[in-house]
């Protein structure tokens, strides 16, 4: 039994010596801005986005595909969210409602 304890203590001390050296590993971190739908009404869409991110064309965001009305969205306000991030509010304008001619 004494031999086993001596062997275990020898192994542990060699592991401790091997782990005592310093090693550095470079880490590269990339953060992608994202948005999620906070609320949608017939007149307004509010998106909760990462801090200071204000997408000009929310329809281009892949995470919002199929979650937004098929209408033009015009940014009306942007403010810090109480829970963090940014709240962006868009006015919903039906396609062609901005005085544009739509040809079929």
Short mmCIF file of C-alpha atoms in Angstrom, two decimals:
data_model
loop_
_atom_site.label_atom_id
_atom_site.label_comp_id
_atom_site.label_asym_id
_atom_site.label_seq_id
_atom_site.Cartn_x
_atom_site.Cartn_y
_atom_site.Cartn_z
CA UNK A 1 0.00 0.00 0.00
CA UNK A 2 2.88 2.30 0.82
CA UNK A 3 4.32 1.71 -2.65
CA UNK A 4 1.02 2.61 -4.32
CA UNK A 5 0.79 5.86 -2.35
CA UNK A 6 4.37 6.73 -3.26
CA UNK A 7 3.66 6.01 -6.93
CA UNK A 8 0.49 8.14 -6.86
CA UNK A 9 2.32 11.00 -5.17
CA UNK A 10 5.13 10.78 -7.76
CA UNK A 11 2.62 10.89 -10.64
CA UNK A 12 0.75 13.83 -9.11
CA UNK A 13 3.93 15.81 -8.52
CA UNK A 14 5.09 15.24 -12.10
CA UNK A 15 1.69 16.35 -13.41
CA UNK A 16 1.87 19.47 -11.23
CA UNK A 17 5.35 20.26 -12.56
CA UNK A 18 4.22 19.76 -16.15
CA UNK A 19 1.19 22.01 -15.62
CA UNK A 20 3.11 24.78 -13.89
CA UNK A 21 4.47 26.22 -17.15
CA UNK A 22 2.55 29.00 -18.81
CA UNK A 23 0.91 28.53 -22.13
CA UNK A 24 -0.96 31.09 -24.20
CA UNK A 25 -3.45 30.45 -26.94
CA UNK A 26 -4.58 33.31 -29.16
CA UNK A 27 -8.36 33.60 -29.33
CA UNK A 28 -10.20 35.43 -32.08
CA UNK A 29 -13.75 36.51 -31.37
CA UNK A 30 -16.15 37.91 -33.95
CA UNK A 31 -19.50 39.34 -32.88
CA UNK A 32 -22.30 39.58 -35.42
CA UNK A 33 -25.05 42.15 -34.77
CA UNK A 34 -28.48 40.57 -34.55
CA UNK A 35 -32.11 41.64 -34.10
CA UNK A 36 -35.26 39.95 -32.87
CA UNK A 37 -38.86 41.04 -33.25
CA UNK A 38 -40.10 42.85 -30.14
CA UNK A 39 -43.58 43.63 -31.45
CA UNK A 40 -45.50 43.88 -34.72
CA UNK A 41 -48.72 45.78 -35.39
CA UNK A 42 -50.34 46.91 -38.63
CA UNK A 43 -48.73 50.35 -38.16
CA UNK A 44 -45.44 49.66 -36.39
CA UNK A 45 -42.61 47.13 -36.04
CA UNK A 46 -40.22 47.23 -33.10
CA UNK A 47 -36.96 45.30 -33.22
CA UNK A 48 -34.69 44.57 -30.25
CA UNK A 49 -31.15 44.63 -31.64
CA UNK A 50 -27.65 44.41 -30.28
CA UNK A 51 -26.36 47.69 -28.87
CA UNK A 52 -26.05 50.53 -31.40
CA UNK A 53 -27.17 48.34 -34.30
CA UNK A 54 -29.79 50.03 -36.48
CA UNK A 55 -30.45 48.10 -39.70
CA UNK A 56 -31.72 50.33 -42.47
CA UNK A 57 -33.42 47.41 -44.29
CA UNK A 58 -34.64 44.86 -41.72
CA UNK A 59 -35.93 42.57 -44.48
CA UNK A 60 -32.29 41.79 -45.34
CA UNK A 61 -31.64 40.14 -41.94
CA UNK A 62 -31.76 36.34 -42.30
CA UNK A 63 -32.92 35.80 -38.68
CA UNK A 64 -36.06 37.87 -39.41
CA UNK A 65 -37.02 36.02 -42.58
CA UNK A 66 -40.79 35.48 -42.58
CA UNK A 67 -41.33 37.42 -39.34
CA UNK A 68 -41.85 40.90 -40.80
CA UNK A 69 -44.82 42.25 -42.76
CA UNK A 70 -44.42 42.45 -46.51
CA UNK A 71 -44.30 46.23 -46.54
CA UNK A 72 -41.78 49.02 -46.59
CA UNK A 73 -40.36 49.68 -43.12
CA UNK A 74 -39.13 53.20 -42.38
CA UNK A 75 -37.12 53.87 -39.24
CA UNK A 76 -38.93 56.30 -36.94
CA UNK A 77 -36.96 56.01 -33.70
CA UNK A 78 -34.02 54.28 -32.08
CA UNK A 79 -33.33 54.22 -28.33
CA UNK A 80 -31.43 52.16 -25.76
CA UNK A 81 -33.47 49.22 -24.47
CA UNK A 82 -33.93 48.97 -20.68
CA UNK A 83 -32.70 45.37 -20.77
CA UNK A 84 -29.68 46.23 -22.94
CA UNK A 85 -29.30 46.58 -26.67
CA UNK A 86 -31.21 48.98 -28.87
CA UNK A 87 -34.92 49.23 -29.66
CA UNK A 88 -35.56 50.28 -33.25
CA UNK A 89 -39.09 51.29 -34.24
CA UNK A 90 -40.19 51.26 -37.88
CA UNK A 91 -43.36 52.62 -39.46
CA UNK A 92 -45.12 50.10 -41.71
CA UNK A 93 -45.98 51.49 -45.13
CA UNK A 94 -47.78 49.20 -47.57
CA UNK A 95 -45.94 48.70 -50.82
CA UNK A 96 -46.76 51.53 -53.22
CA UNK A 97 -48.26 53.74 -50.50
CA UNK A 98 -45.42 56.25 -50.65
CA UNK A 99 -46.73 57.83 -53.86
CA UNK A 100 -44.80 55.44 -56.06
CA UNK A 101 -46.26 53.93 -59.19
CA UNK A 102 -46.42 50.16 -59.17
CA UNK A 103 -46.77 48.51 -62.57
CA UNK A 104 -48.03 44.94 -62.93
#
